[in-house]
C-alpha positions as CSV (number, residue, x, y, z in Angstrom):
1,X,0.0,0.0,0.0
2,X,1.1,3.7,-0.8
3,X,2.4,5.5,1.9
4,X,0.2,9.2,1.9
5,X,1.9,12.0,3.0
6,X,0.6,15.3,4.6
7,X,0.1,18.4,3.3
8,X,3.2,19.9,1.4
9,X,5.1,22.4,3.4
10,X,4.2,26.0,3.2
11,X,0.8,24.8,1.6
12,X,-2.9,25.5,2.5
13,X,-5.8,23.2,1.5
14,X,-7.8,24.6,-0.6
15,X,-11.9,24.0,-0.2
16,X,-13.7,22.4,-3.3
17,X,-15.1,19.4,-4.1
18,X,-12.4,16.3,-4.2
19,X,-13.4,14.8,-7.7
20,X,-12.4,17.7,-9.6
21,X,-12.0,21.8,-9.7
22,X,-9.9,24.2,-11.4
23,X,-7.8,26.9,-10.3
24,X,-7.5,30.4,-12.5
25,X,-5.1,33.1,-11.6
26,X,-6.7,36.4,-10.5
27,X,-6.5,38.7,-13.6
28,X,-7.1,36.0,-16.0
29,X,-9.4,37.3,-19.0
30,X,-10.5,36.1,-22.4
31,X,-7.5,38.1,-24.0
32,X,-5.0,36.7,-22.5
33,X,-3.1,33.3,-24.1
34,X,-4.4,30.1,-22.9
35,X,-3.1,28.4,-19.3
36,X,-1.3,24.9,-20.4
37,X,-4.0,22.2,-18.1
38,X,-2.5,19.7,-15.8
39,X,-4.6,17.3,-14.9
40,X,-3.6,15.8,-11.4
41,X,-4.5,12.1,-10.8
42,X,-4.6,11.8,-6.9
43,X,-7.4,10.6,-4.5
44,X,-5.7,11.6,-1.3
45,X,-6.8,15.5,-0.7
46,X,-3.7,16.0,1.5
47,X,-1.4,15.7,-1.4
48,X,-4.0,16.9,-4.3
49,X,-5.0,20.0,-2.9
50,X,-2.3,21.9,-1.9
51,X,-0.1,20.3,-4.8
52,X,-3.1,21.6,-7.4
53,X,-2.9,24.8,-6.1
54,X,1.1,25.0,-6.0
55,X,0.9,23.7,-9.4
56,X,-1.5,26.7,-10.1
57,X,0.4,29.7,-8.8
58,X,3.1,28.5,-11.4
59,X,0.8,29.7,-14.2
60,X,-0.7,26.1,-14.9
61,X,-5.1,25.6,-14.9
62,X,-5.1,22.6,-12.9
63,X,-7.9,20.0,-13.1
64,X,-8.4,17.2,-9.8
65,X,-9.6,13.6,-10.4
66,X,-9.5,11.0,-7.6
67,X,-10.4,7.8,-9.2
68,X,-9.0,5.7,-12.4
69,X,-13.3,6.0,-14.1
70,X,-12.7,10.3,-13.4
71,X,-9.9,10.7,-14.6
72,X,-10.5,9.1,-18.3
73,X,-13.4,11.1,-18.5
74,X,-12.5,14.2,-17.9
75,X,-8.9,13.6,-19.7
76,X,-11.0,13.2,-22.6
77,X,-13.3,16.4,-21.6
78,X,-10.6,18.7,-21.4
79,X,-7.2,16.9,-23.5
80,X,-4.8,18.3,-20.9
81,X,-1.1,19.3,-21.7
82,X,0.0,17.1,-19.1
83,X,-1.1,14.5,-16.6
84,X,0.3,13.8,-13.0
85,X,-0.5,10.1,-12.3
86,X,-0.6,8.3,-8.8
87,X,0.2,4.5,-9.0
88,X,-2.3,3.8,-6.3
89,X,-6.2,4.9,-7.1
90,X,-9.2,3.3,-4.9
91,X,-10.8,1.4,-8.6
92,X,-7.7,0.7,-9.6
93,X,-4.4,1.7,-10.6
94,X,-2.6,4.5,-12.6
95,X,-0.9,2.0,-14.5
96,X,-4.3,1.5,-16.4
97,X,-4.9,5.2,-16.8
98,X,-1.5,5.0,-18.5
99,X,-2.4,2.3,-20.7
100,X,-5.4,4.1,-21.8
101,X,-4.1,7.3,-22.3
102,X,-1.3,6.1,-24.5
103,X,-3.6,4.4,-26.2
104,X,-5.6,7.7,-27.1
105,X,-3.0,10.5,-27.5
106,X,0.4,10.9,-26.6
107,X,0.0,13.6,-24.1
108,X,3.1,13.6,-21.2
109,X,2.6,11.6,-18.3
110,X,4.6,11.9,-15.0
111,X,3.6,9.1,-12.7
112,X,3.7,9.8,-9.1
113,X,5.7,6.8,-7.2
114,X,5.6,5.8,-3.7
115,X,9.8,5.8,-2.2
116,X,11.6,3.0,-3.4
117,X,9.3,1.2,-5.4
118,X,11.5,0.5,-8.3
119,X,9.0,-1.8,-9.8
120,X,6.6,0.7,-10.5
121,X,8.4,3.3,-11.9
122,X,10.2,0.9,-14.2
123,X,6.1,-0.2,-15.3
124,X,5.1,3.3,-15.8
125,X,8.1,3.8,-18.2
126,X,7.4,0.6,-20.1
127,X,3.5,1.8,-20.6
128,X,4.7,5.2,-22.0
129,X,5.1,7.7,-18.7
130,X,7.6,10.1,-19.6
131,X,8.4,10.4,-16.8
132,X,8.4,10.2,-12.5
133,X,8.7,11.5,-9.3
134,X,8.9,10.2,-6.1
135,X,7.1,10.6,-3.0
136,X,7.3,12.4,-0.5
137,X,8.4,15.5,-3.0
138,X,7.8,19.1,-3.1
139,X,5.8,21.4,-4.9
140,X,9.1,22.7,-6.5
141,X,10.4,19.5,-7.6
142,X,6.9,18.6,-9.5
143,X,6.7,22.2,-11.0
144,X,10.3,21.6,-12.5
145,X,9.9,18.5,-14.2
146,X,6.4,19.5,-15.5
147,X,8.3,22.5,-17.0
148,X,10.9,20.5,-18.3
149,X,8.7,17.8,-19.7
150,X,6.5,20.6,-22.0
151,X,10.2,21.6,-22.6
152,X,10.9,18.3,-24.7
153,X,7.5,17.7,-26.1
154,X,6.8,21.2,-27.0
155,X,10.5,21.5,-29.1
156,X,9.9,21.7,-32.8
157,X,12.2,19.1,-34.6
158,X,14.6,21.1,-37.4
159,X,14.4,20.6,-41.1
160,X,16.8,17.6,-40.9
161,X,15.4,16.0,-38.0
162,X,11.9,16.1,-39.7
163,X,12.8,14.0,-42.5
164,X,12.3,10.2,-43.0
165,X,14.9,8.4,-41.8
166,X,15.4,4.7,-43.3
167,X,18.0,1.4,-42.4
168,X,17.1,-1.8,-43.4
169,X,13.3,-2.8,-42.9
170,X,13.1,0.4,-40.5
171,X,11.4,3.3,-41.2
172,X,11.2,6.7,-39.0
173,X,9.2,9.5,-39.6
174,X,9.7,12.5,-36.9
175,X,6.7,14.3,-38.5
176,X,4.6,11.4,-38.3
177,X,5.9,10.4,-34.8
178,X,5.8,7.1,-36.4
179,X,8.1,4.3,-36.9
180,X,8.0,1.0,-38.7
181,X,9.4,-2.1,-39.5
182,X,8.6,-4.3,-42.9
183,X,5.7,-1.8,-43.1
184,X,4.2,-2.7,-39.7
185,X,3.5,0.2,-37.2
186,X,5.5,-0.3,-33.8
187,X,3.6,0.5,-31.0
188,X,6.1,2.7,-29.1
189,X,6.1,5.5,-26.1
190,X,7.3,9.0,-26.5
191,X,10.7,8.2,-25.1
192,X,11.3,4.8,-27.0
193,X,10.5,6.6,-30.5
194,X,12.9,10.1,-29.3
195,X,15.6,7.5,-28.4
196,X,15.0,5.5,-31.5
197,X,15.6,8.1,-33.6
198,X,18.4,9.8,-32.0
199,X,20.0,6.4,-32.4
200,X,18.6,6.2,-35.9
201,X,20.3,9.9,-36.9
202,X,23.7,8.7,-35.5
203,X,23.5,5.6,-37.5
204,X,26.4,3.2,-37.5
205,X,28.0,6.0,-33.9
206,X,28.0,5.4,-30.5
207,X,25.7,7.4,-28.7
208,X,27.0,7.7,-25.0
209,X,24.9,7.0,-22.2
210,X,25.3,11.1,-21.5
211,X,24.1,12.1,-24.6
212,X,21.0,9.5,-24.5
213,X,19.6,11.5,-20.9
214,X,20.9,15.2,-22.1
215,X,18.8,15.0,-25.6
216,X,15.9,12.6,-24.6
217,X,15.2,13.3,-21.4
218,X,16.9,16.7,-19.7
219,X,20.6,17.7,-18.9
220,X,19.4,17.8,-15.1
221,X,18.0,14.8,-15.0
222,X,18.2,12.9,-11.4
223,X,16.4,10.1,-12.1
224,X,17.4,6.0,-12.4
225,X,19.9,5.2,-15.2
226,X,17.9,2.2,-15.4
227,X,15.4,4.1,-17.3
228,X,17.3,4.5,-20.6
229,X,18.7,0.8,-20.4
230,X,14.7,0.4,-20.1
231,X,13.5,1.7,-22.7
232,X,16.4,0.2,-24.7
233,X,15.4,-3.5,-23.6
234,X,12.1,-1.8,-25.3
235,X,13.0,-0.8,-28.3
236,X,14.8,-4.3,-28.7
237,X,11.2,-6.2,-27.9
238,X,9.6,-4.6,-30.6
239,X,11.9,-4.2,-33.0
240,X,13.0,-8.1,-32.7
241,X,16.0,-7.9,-31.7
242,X,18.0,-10.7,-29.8
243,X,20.1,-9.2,-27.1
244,X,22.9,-11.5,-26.9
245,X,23.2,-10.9,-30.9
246,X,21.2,-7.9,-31.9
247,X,21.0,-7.2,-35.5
248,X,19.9,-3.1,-35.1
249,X,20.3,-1.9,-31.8
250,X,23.9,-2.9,-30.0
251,X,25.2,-2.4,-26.6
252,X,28.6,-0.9,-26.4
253,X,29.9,-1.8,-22.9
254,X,30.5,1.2,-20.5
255,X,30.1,3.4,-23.2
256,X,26.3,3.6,-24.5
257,X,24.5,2.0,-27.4
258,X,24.9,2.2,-31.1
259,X,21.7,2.0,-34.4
260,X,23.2,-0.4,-37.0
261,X,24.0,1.4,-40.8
262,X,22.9,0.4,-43.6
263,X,25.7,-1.1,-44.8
264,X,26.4,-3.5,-41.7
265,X,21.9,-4.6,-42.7
């Protein structure tokens, strides 16, 4: 069972009903640009309230659900920017949500993860999160790595990186956001298609285990390095690869991972 915390430091609850509410600056009018949404997936009020409400003094319109059934339904009423997941729900788990989200859209997720559960976080990643924090955390910490995941899905690819990129029976598109292989769509998550094809466009290079968390996730990230060898044993699921003799994507020991060319295929 997840350990709930109390309120965050320095925060107020903040009255309402607990299925959902939304928080608007004072001053905000129709002329000024839209508020990015957050849609917060948390049943405990301790930790949703006050977090919502940090979350909204940051500039965000934040939106409350409590339950796994609440939060698909109003994800699909009001296609948030970004949603802030809790692993444990009281119908279910966040892991669904996830599922079904990803299934839908491919809007950011950051799962919410109880202290040392390693097994979760390494799930959420799997299903598509793009990320995670763990509890107990602060206000601060959550606002920075919303902010830093609109960062990386907000970027608009350059002219290069938006064209087709093609070795062997694999097929990139950045505009698309959609890779193949032999003509089949591979179902992947935001970070397994942004590693894929930064190992794609240095084709036949090592790309250092540094370079992997500085261009797909952030130069500040803190989390597990077990994430990117994650997503890597990923990537090698669905594109077919065998491990121990890969044919695309191979492990260069101590040093990071490196995308066949198309003259080794």
């Amino acid at each position: 069972m997840t350990t709930r915390e109390s309120p965050l430091p320095g925060s107020s609850a903040v009255p309402g009903n607990r299925g959902r509410f939304a928080f608007l600056r004072s001053g905000q009018n129709g002329d000024v640009q839209r508020k990015r949404m957050v849609l917060l997936v948390e049943d405990e009020p301790s930790i949703a309230e006050p977090l919502a409400e940090a979350i909204a003094r940051e500039g965000f319109e934040t939106k409350v659900a409590g339950t796994v059934a609440e939060s698909l339904a109003l994800a699909a009423q009001i296609e948030p920017d970004l949603v802030l997941l809790d692993v444990m729900l009281p119908d279910g788990s966040g892991f669904d949500v996830c599922r079904e989200l990803r299934q839908r859209s491919q809007v950011p997720i950051i799962m919410l993860t109880a202290r040392g559960e390693e097994a979760d976080r390494v799930i959420g990643l799997e299903l598509g999160a793009d990320d995670y924090v763990v509890k107990p955390f602060s206000a601060r910490e959550v606002v920075a790595r919303i902010r830093a995941v609109l960062r990386r899905t907000e970027a608009s690819p350059g002219l290069d990186e938006a064209k087709p990129i093609e070795i062997g029976e694999v097929r990139l598109d950045p505009a698309k956001r959609e890779a193949t292989k032999d003509g089949e769509v591979l179902e992947l998550s935001r970070k397994e298609f942004e590693l894929l094809q930064l190992l794609m466009q240095n084709a036949g290079s090592v790309v250092t285990r540094e370079q992997a968390f500085e261009d797909v996730w952030d130069t500040n990230w803190f989390g597990s390095t077990k994430t990117l060898d994650v997503h890597v044993s990923g990537l090698r699921r669905k594109l077919g690869d065998d491990s121990s003799e890969p044919r695309f994507l191979h492990t260069v020991r101590g040093v990071g991972f490196r995308f066949a060319s198309p003259d080794e295929l």
